[in-house]
CSV table of C-alpha atoms in Angstrom, one decimal:
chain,number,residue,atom,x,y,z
A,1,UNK,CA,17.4,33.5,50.2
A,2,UNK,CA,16.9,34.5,46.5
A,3,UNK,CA,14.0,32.8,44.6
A,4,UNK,CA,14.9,31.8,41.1
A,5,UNK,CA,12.5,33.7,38.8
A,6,UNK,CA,10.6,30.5,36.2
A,7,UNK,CA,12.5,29.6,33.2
A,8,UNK,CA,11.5,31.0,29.9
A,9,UNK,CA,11.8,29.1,26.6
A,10,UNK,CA,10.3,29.8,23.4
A,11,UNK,CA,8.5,27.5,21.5
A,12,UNK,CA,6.5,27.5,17.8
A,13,UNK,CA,2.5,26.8,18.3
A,14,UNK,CA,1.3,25.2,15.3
A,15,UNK,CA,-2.2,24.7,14.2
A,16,UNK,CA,-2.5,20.8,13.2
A,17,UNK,CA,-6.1,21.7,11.5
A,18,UNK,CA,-8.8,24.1,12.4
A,19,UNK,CA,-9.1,22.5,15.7
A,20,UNK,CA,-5.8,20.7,17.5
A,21,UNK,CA,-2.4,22.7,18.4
A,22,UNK,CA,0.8,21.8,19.2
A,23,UNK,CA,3.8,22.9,19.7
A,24,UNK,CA,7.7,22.6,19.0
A,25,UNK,CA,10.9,24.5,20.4
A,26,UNK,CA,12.0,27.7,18.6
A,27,UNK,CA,14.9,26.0,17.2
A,28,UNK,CA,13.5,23.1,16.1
A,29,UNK,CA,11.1,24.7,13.8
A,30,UNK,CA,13.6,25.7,10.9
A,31,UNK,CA,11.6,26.7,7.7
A,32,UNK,CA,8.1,27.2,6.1
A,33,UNK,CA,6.5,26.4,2.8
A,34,UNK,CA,3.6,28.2,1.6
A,35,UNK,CA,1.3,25.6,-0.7
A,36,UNK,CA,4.2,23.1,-0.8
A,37,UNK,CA,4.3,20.5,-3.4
A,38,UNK,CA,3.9,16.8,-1.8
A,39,UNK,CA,4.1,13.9,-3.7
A,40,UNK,CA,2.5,10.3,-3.0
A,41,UNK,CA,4.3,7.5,-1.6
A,42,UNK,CA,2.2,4.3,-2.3
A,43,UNK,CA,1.8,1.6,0.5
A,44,UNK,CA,3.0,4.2,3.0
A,45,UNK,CA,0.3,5.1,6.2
A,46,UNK,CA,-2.5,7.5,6.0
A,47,UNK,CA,-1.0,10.0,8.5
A,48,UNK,CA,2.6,9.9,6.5
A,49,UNK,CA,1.4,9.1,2.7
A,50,UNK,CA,3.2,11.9,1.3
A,51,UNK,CA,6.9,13.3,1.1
A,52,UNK,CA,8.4,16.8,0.4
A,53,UNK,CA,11.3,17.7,-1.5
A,54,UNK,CA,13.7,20.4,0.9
A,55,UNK,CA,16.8,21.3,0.3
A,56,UNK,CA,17.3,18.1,-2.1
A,57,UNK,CA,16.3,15.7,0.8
A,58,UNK,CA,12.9,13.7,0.2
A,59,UNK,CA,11.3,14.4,3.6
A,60,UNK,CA,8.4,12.6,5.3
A,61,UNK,CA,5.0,15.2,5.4
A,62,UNK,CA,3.3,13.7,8.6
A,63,UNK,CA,-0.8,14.7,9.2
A,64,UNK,CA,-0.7,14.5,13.0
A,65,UNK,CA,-4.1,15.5,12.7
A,66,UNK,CA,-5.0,12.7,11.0
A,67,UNK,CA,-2.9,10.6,13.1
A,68,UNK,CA,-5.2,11.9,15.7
A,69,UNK,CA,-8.5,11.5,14.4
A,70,UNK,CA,-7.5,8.0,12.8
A,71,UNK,CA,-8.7,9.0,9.7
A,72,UNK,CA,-6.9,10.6,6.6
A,73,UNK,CA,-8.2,14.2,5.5
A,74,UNK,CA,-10.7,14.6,3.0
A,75,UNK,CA,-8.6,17.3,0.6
A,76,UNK,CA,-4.6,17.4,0.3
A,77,UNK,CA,-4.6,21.0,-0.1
A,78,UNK,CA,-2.2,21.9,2.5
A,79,UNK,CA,-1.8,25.6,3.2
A,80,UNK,CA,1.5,25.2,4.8
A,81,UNK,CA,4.5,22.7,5.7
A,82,UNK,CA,6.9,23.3,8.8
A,83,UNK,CA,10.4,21.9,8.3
A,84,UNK,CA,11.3,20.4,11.9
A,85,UNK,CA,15.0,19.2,12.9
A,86,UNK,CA,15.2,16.9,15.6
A,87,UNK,CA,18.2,15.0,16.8
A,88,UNK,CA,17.2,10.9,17.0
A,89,UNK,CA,19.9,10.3,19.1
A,90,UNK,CA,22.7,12.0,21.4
A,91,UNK,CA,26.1,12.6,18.9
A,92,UNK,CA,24.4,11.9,15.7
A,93,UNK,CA,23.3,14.0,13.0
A,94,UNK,CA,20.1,16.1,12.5
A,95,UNK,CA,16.9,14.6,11.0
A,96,UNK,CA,14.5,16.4,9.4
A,97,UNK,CA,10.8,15.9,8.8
A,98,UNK,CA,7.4,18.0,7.4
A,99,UNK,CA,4.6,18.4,9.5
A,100,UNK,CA,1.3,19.6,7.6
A,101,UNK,CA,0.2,22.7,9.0
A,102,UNK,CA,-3.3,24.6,8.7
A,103,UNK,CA,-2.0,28.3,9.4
A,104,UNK,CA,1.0,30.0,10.0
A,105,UNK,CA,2.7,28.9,13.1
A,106,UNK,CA,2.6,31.7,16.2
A,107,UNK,CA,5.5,31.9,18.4
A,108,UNK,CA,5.3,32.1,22.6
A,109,UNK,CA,6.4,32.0,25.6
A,110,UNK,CA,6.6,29.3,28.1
A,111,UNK,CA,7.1,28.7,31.3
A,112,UNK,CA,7.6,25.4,33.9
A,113,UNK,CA,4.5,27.2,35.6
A,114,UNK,CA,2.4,26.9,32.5
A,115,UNK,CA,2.7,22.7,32.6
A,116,UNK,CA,-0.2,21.0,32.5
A,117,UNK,CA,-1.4,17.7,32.1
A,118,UNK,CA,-2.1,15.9,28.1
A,119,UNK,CA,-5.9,16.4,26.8
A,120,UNK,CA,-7.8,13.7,26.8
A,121,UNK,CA,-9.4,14.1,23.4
A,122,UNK,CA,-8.4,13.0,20.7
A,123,UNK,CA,-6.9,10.0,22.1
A,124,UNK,CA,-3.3,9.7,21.4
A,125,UNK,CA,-1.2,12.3,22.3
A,126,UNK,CA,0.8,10.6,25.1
A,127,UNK,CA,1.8,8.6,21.8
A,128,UNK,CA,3.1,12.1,19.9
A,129,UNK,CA,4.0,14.8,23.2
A,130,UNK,CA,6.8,14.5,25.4
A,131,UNK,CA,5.1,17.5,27.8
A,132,UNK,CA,2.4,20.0,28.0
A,133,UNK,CA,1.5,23.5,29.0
A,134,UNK,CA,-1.4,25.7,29.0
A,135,UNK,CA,-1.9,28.7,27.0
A,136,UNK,CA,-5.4,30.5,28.1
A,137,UNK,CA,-7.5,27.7,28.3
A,138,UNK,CA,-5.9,25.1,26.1
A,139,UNK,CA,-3.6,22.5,26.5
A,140,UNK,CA,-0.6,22.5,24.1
A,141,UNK,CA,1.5,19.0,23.8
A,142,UNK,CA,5.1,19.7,22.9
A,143,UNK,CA,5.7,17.2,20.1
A,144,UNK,CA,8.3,14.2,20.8
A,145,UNK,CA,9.7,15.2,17.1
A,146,UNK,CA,12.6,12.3,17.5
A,147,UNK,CA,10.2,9.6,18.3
A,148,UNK,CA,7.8,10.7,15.4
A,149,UNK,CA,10.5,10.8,13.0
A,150,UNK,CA,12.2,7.4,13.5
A,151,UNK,CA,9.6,5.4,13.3
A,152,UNK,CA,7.6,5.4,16.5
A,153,UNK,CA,4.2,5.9,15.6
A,154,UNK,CA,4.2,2.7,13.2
A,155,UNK,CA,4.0,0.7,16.4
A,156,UNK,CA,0.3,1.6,17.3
């Protein structure tokens, strides 16, 4: 009998600050924008208080970092925005979204092998990561980019 060989799929890992990492699929990580240009949206939370203007659609720019830590960062000098599509349900149109980025995202390999269990710290991935794999000696959560999109993280 003929063992399967582990399925390979390629994935974006993105650096959410100087610290926390995460990752999306290769396809859903569509574009990049060096020192991008956000404007304010008053009355709008701390980890989504600003918007991005791509490809004339006014985009939410979510800090899952500070999503994470609870707390807003200090400076808005973002180095980088990733444009993400995401599908919020099956047979409708894309969505699209900004997460804030601290470096350049690096793309890898991944395998079912490589799954691993959600850190612990900072509390609240289970909240943001539909799955998780290891890479050395860190766990990366694959980001639930439908859910964060469409409103799911205004329920916490």
């Amino acid at each position: 009998m003929a063992t399967e060989s582990p399925r390979e799929s390629t994935a974006w890992m993105l650096a959410l600050d100087d610290r926390l990492r995460a990752a999306v699929g290769e396809r859903e990580l569509i574009h990049l924008i060096e020192a991008p240009t956000l404007l304010e949206v008053p009355l709008s939370p701390y980890y989504c208080r600003q918007a991005i203007l791509w490809n004339n659609l006014l985009l939410p720019a979510m800090d899952l970092a500070a999503w994470l830590h609870k707390q807003p960062k200090a400076n808005n000098n973002w180095k980088l925005a990733g444009i993400v599509a995401y599908q919020p349900a099956p047979n409708v149109a894309l969505g699209y979204g900004a997460l804030l980025l601290a470096a350049i995202p690096k793309r890898t390999q991944v395998t079912d092998t490589l799954a691993c269990s959600l850190p612990e710290c900072p509390n609240g991935w289970r909240e943001l990561a539909i799955s998780c794999f290891r890479q050395a000696e860190e766990a990366i959560p694959i980001l639930d980019l439908p859910h964060l999109f469409t409103g799911g993280l205004l329920t916490r």
